[in-house]
Short mmCIF file of C-alpha atoms and ligand atoms in Angstrom, two decimals:
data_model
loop_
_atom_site.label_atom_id
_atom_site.label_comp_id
_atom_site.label_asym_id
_atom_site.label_seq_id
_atom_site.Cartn_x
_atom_site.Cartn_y
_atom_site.Cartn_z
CA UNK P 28 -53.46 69.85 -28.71
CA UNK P 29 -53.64 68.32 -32.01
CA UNK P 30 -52.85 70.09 -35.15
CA UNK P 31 -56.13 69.42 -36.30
CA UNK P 32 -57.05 71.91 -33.73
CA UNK P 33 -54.21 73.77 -33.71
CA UNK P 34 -54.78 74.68 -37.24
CA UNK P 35 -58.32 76.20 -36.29
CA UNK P 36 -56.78 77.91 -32.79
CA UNK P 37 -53.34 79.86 -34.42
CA UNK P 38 -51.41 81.52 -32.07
CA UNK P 39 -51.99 85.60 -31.80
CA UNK P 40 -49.63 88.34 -31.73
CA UNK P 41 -50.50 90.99 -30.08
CA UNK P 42 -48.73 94.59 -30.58
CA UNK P 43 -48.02 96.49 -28.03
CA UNK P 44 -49.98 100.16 -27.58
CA UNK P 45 -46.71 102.12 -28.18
CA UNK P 46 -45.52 100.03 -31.83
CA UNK P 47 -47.59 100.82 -34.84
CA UNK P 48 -48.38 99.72 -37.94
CA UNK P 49 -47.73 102.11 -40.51
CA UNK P 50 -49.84 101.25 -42.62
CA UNK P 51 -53.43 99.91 -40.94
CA UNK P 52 -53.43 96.42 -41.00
CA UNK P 53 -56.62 94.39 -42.30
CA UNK P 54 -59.09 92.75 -40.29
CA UNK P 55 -60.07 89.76 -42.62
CA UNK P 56 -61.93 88.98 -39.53
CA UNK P 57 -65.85 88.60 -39.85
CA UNK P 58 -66.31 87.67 -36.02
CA UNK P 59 -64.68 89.09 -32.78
CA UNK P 60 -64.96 88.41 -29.69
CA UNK P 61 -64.95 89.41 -25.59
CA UNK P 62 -63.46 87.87 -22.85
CA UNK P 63 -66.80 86.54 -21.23
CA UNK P 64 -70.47 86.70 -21.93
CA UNK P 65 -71.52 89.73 -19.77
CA UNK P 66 -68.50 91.92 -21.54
CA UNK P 67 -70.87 90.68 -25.02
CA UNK P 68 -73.79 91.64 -23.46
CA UNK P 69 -72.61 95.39 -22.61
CA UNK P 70 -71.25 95.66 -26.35
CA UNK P 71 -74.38 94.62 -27.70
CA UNK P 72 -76.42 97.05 -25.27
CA UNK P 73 -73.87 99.76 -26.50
CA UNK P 74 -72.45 100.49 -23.11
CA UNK P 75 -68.73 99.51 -24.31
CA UNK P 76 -66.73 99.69 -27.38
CA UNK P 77 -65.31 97.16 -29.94
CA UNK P 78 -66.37 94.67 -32.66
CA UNK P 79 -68.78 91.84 -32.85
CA UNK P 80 -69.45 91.05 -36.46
CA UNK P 81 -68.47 92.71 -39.55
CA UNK P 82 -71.56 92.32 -41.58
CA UNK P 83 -72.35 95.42 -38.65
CA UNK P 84 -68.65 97.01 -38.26
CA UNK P 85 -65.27 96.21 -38.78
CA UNK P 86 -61.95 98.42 -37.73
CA UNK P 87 -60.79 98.44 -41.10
CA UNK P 88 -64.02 99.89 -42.30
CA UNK P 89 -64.49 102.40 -39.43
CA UNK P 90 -61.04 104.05 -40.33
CA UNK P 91 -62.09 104.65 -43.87
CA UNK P 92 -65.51 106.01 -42.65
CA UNK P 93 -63.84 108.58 -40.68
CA UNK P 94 -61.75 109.56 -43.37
CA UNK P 95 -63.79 110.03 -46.24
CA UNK P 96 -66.56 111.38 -43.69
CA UNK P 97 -63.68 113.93 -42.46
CA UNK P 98 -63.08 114.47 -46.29
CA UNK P 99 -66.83 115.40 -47.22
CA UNK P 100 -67.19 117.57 -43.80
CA UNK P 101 -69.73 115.60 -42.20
CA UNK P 102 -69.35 113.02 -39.17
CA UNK P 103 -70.49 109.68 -40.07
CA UNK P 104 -70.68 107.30 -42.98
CA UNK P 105 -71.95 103.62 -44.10
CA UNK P 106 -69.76 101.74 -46.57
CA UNK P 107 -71.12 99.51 -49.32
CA UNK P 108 -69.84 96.73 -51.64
CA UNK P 109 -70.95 98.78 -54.72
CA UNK P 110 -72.20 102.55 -55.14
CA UNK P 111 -75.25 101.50 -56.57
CA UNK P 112 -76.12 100.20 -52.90
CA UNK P 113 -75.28 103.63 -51.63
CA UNK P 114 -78.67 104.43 -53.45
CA UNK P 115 -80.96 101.57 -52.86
CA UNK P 116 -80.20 101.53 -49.77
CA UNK P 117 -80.42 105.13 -49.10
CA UNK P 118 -84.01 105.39 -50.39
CA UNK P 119 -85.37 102.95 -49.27
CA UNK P 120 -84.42 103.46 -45.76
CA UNK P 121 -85.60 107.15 -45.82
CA UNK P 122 -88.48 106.60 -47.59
CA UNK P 123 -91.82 104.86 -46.89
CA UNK P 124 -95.07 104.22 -48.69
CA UNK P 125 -96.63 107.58 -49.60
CA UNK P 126 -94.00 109.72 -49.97
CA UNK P 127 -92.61 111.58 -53.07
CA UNK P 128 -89.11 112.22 -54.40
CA UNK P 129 -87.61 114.66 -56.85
CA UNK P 130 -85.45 112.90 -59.44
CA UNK P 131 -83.95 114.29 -62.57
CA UNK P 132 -83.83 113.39 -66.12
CA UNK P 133 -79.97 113.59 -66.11
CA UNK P 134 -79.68 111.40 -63.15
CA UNK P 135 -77.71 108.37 -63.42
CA UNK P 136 -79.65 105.42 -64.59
CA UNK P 137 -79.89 103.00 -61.71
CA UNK P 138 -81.07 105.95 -59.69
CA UNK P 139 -83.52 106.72 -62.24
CA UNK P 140 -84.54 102.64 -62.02
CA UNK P 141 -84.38 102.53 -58.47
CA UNK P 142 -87.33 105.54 -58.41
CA UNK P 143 -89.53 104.90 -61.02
CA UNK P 144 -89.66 100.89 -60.69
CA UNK P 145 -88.21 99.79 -56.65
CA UNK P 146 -89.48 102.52 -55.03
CA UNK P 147 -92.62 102.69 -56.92
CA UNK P 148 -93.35 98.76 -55.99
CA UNK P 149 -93.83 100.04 -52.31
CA UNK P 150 -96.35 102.72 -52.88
CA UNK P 151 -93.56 106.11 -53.31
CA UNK P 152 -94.18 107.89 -56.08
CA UNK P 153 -91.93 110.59 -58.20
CA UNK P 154 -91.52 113.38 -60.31
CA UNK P 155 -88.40 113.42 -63.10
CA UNK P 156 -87.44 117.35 -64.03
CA UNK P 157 -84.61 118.65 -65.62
CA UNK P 158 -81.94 119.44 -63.65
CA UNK P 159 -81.79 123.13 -65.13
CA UNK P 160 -85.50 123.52 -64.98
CA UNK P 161 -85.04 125.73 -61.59
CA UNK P 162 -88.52 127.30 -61.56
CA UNK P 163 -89.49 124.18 -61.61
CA UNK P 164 -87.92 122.88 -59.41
CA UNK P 165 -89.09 125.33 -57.04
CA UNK P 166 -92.72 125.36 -57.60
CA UNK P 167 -92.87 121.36 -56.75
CA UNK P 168 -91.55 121.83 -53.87
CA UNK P 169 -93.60 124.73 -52.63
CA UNK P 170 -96.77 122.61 -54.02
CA UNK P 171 -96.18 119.03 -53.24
CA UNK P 172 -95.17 117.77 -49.99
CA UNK P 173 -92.19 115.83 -50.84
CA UNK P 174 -89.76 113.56 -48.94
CA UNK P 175 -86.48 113.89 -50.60
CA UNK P 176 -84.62 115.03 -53.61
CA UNK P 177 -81.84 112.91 -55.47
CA UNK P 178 -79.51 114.57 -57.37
CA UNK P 179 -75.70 114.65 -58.94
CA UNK P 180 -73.19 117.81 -60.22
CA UNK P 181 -71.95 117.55 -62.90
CA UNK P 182 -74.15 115.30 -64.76
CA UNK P 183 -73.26 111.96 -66.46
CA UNK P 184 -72.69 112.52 -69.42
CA UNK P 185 -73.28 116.17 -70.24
CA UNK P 186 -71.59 117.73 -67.18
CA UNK P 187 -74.62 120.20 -66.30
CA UNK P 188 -74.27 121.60 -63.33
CA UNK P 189 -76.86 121.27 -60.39
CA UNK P 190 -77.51 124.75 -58.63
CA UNK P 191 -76.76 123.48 -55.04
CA UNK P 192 -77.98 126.47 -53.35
CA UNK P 193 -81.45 127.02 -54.73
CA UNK P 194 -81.95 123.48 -54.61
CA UNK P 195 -80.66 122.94 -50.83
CA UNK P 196 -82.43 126.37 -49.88
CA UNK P 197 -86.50 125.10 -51.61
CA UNK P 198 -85.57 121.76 -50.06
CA UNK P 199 -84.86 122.79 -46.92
CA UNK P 200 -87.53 125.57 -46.46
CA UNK P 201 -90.44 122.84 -47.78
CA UNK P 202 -88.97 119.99 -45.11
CA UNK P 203 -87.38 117.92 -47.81
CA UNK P 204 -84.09 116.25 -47.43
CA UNK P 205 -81.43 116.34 -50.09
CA UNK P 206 -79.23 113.62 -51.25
CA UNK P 207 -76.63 114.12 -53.27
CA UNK P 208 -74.63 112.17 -55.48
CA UNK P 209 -70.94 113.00 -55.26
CA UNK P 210 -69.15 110.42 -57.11
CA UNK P 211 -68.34 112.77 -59.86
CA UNK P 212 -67.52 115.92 -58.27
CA UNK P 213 -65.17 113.64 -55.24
CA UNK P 214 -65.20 114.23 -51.48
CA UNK P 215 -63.10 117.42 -51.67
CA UNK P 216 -66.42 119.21 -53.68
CA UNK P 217 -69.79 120.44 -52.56
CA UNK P 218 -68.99 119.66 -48.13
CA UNK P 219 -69.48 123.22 -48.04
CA UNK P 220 -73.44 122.94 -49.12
CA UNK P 221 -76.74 122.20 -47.02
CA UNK P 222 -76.68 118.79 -48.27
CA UNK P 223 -78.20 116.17 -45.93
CA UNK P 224 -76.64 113.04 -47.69
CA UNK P 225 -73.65 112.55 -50.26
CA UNK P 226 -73.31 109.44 -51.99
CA UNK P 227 -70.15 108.16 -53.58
CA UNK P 228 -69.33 104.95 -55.43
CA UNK P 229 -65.71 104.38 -54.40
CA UNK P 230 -65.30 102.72 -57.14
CA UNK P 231 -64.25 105.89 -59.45
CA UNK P 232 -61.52 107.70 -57.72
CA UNK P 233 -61.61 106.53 -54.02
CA UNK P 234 -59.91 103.38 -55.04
CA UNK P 235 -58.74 104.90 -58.25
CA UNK P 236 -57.22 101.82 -60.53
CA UNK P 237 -60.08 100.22 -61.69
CA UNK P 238 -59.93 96.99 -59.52
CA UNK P 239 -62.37 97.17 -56.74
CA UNK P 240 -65.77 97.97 -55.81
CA UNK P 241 -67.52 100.18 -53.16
CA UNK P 242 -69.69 103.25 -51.75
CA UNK P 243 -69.94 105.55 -49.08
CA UNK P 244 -73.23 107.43 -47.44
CA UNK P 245 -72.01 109.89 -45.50
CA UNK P 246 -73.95 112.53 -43.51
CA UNK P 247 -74.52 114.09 -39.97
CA UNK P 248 -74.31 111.19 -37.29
CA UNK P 249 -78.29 111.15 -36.42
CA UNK P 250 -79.37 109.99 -39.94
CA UNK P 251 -76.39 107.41 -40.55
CA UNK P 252 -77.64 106.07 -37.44
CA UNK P 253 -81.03 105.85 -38.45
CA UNK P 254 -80.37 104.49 -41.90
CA UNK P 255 -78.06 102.12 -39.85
CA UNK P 256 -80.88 100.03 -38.69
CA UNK P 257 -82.97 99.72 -41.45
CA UNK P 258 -79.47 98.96 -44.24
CA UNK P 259 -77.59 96.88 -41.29
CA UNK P 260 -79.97 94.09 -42.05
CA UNK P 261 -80.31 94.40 -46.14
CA UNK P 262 -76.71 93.12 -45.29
CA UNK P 263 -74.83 95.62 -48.00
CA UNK P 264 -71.42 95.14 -46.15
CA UNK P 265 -67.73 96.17 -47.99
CA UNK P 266 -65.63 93.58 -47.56
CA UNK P 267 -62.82 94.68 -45.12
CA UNK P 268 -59.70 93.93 -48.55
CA UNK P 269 -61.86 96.21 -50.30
CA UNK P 270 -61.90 98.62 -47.71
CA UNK P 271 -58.09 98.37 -47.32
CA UNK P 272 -57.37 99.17 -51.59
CA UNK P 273 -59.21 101.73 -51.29
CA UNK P 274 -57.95 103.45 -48.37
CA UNK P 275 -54.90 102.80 -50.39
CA UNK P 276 -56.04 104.24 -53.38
CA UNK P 277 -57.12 107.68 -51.44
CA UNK P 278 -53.69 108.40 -50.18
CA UNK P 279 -52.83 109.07 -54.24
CA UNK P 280 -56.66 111.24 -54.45
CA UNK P 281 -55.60 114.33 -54.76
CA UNK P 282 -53.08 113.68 -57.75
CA UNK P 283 -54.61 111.89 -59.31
CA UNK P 284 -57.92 113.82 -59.40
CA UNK P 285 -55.85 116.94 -60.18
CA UNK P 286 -53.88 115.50 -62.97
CA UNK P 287 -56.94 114.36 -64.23
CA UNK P 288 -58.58 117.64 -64.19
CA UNK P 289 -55.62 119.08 -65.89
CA UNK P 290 -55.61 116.75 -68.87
CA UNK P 291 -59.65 117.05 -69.08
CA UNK P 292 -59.19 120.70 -69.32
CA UNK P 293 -56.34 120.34 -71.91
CA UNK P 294 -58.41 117.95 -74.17
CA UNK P 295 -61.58 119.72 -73.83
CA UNK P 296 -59.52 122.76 -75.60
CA UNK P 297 -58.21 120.77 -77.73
CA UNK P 298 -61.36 119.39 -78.70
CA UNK P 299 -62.81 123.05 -79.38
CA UNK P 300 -60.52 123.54 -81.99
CA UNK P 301 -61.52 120.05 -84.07
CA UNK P 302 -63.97 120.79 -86.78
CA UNK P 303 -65.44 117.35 -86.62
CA UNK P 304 -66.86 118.25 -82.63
CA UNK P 305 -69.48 120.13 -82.80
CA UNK P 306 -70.02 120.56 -78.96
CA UNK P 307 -67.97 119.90 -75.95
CA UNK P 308 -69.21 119.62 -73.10
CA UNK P 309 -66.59 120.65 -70.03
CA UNK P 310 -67.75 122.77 -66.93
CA UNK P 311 -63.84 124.24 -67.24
CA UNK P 312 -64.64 125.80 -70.56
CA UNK P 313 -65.63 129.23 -70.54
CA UNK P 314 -67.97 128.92 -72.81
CA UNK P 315 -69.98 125.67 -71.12
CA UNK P 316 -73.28 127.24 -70.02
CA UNK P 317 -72.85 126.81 -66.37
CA UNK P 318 -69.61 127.79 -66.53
CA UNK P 319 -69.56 130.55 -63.38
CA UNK P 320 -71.79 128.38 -61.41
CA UNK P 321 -69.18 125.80 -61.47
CA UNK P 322 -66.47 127.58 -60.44
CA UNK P 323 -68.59 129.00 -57.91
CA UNK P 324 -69.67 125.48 -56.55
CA UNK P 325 -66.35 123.90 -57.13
CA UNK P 326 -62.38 123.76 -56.94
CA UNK P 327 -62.08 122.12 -59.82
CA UNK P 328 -63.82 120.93 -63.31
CA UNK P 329 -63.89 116.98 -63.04
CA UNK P 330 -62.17 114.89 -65.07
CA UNK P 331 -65.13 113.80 -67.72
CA UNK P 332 -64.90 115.40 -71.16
CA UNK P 333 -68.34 114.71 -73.52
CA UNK P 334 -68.48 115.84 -77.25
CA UNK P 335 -71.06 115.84 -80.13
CA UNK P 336 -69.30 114.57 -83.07
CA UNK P 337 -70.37 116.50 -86.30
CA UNK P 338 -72.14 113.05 -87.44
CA UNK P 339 -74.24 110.01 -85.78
CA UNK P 340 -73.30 106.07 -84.45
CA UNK P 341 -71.24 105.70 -87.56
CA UNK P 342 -69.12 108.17 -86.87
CA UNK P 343 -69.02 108.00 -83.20
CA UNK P 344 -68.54 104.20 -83.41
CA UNK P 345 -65.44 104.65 -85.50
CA UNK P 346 -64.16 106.90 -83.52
CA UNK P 347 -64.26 105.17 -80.16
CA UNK P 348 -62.79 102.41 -81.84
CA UNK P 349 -59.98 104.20 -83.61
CA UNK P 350 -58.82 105.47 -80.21
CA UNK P 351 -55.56 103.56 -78.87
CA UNK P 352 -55.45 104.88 -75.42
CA UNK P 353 -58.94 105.03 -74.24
CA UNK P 354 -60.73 101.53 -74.01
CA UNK P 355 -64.02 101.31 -75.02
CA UNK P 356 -65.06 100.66 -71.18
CA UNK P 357 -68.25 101.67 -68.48
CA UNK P 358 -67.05 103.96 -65.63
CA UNK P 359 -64.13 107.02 -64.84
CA UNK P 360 -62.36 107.94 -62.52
CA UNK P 361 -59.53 105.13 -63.30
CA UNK P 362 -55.84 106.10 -63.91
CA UNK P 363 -56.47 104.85 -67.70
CA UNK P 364 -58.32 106.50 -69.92
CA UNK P 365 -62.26 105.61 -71.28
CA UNK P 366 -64.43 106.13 -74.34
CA UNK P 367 -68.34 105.59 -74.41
CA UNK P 368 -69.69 105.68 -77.92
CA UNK P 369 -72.94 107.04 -78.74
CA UNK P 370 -74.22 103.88 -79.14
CA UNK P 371 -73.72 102.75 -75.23
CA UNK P 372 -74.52 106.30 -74.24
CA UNK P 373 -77.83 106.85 -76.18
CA UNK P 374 -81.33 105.62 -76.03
CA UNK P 375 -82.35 103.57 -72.52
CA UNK P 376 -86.34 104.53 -71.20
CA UNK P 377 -86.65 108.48 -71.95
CA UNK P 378 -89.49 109.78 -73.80
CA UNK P 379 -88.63 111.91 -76.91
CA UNK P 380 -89.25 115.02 -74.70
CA UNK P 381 -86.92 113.76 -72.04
CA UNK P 382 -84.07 112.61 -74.85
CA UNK P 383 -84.19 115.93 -75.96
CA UNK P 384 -83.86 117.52 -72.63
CA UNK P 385 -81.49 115.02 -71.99
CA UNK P 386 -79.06 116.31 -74.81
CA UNK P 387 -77.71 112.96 -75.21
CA UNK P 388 -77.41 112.74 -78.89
CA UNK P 389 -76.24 110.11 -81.66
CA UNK P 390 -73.27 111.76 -81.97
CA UNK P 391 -72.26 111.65 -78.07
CA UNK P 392 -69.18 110.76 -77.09
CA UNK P 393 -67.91 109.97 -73.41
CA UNK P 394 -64.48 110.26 -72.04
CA UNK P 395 -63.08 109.81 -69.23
CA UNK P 396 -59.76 111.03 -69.03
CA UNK P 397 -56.34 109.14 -67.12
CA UNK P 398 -53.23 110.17 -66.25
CA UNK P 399 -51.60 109.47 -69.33
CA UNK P 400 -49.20 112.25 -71.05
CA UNK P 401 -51.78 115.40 -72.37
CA UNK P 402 -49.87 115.46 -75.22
CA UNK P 403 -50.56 111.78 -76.31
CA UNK P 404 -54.34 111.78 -75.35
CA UNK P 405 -54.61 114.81 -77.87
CA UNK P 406 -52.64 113.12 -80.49
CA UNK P 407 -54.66 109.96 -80.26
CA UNK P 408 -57.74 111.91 -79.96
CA UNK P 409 -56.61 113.81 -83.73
CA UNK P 410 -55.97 110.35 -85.34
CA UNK P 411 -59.10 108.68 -84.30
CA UNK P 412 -61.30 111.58 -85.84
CA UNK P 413 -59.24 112.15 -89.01
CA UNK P 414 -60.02 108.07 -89.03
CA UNK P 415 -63.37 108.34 -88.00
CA UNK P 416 -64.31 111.17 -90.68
CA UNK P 417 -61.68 110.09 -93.10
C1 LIG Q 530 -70.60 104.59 -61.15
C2 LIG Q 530 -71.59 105.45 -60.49
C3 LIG Q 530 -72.44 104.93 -59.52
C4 LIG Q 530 -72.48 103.46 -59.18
O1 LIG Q 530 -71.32 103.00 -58.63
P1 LIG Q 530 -70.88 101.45 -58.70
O2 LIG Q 530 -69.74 101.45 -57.74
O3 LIG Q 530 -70.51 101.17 -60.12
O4 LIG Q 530 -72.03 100.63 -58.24
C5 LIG Q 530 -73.33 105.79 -58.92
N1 LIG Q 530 -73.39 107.10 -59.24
C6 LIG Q 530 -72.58 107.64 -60.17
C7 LIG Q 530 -72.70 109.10 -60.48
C8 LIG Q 530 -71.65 106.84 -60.82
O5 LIG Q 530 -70.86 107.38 -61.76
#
């Protein structure tokens, strides 16, 4: 053999059955393959285990499927390249021409795009309420035969809170599935609930640090399969390294989520006391409106903090700016901390009715709080407004 072909033949290792890894290795492998062609045929009939290619399934992906499905209390999941392809996907492979869905005004924006303009190019049709408006909510679905019902807790920016029950129970009694958008709330919120779907972008706190991209459907084993067939061949595959960082980054979960929880709840106190906030917006706080249906619904608060700032982009601007330790950056969920300014945060395609609803004002900050020391995040936050209003 030459080393030409040597080269494109390396020799394997195999591991014997008894000597783990302790860590699971990667398989950077697109292909695999069986011994002969019958063994391929009875793995593509689904009489026999394994691999084929990993555009379909991939061992590094299945482990992180069962344990963020394991994590979220439901048995089966589909991983993406981004979160946003949690949701395209998603809809489009349970929905069909005719149908309706049941989107909100706070829902996050590509969601709200993927409604009114993808889904709308192949005949479904919508209706945007506001998240809080529950009699609402409840006399669509009694009226109008719908198909699903997208919808996050807390909201992005505002933190409301979705009420999962009466929105699970009108679903479910009208024969309307519910998806749910998780990312914010994580996998150890909301399993408990009649949800038929969660989405999560893993790129927030599954992987954690800010450096790779991904998302997770995860649901009861009949409708992953069935979404299976029709998102298999839209061909939104992780890529097995990604899969690997972020199995990595969900052994640290847990402390890092609660750490972040504890400095959002620290900040959003401090906060309260700042004359220049007006508002701040923080299911922890006592005094946020859904306050007892959050700690009803969940173990803990989040870890995103919004305020109105006593004054408009000026003042918002300046203030995002003035801050040392949060980067003026899209996303959460990373160990470092975030600012949005009012100016990123405000505006897009509502209708003044809507914007209002919305309560995404000029003076609407975002944060999205690390794991840095509490202490310095509340210093840093007191010198950027004195700066800001100084
Ligand atoms: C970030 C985010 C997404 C999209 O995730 P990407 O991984 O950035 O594509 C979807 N839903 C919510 C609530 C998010 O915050």
């Amino acid at each position: 053999m030459k080393n030409t072909t040597l080269v494109n033949h390396p020799p394997a290792v195999a591991i014997p059955t008894d000597n783990r890894p302790l860590v699971a290795p990667i398989f950077q492998s697109v292909k695999f393959s069986f011994d002969d062609t019958n063994e391929t045929l009875r793995y593509q009939r689904g009489e026999r285990d394994g691999f084929f290619y990993s555009r379909t399934s991939n061992p590094t992906l299945t482990q992180l499927q069962r344990l963020l499905s394991q994590l979220q209390g439901r048995d089966d999941c589909l991983l993406t390249g981004s979160g946003v392809a949690t949701i395209a996907a998603s809809l489009l492979a349970l929905c069909k021409a005719g149908d309706h869905v049941l989107l909100f005004i706070e829902s996050y924006g590509p969601t709200r795009y993927i409604v009114q303009h993808l889904l709308a190019k192949y005949g479904v049709t919508h209706t945007m309420l506001s998240i809080e408006d529950l009699s609402g909510i409840e006399k669509l679905l009694k009226e109008k035969p719908t198909r699903l019902v997208i919808f996050e807790s807390p909201t992005n920016p505002i933190t409301k809170i979705a009420d999962i029950e009466h929105l699970t129970a009108n679903a479910r009694a009208a024969g309307c599935l519910t998806v749910m958008d998780n990312t914010f709330a994580g996998f150890h919120n909301h399993g408990g609930y009649d949800v038929d779907v969660y989405l999560h972008s893993l790129t927030k706190y599954a992987s954690g640090h800010g450096d790779v991209m991904g998302g997770a459907i995860i649901a009861r084993h009949e409708l992953i399969a069935a979404m299976r067939k029709d998102i298999g061949p839209m061909g939104p595959a992780l890529d097995p390294h990604a899969a690997f960082l972020i199995q990595r980054g969900m052994r640290t979960y847990f402390l890092r989520y609660e750490r972040q929880c504890a400095n959002a709840l620290a900040v959003s106190e401090f906060l309260l006391k700042c004359p220049q906030v007006k508002r701040v917006h923080y299911p922890g706080l006592p005094g946020h409106p859904q306050h007892m249906l959050a700690r009803r619904q969940m173990k803990d608060f989040g870890t995103v903090v919004s305020l109105e700032l006593d004054g408009g982009y000026t003042e918002g601007g300046r203030f995002a700016e003035s801050l040392e330790l949060f980067s003026i950056a899209a996303s959460v969920g990373s160990t470092e901390s975030l600012v949005m300014p009012p100016q990123l945060l405000h505006g897009g395609t509502y209708t003044a009715e809507q914007r209002s609803m919305s309560l995404v004002g000029k003076g609407t900050v975002r944060l999205s709080i690390g794991l840095e020391d509490e202490q310095d995040l509340k210093d840093d936050l007191a010198q950027a407004l004195k700066q800001a209003f100084g």
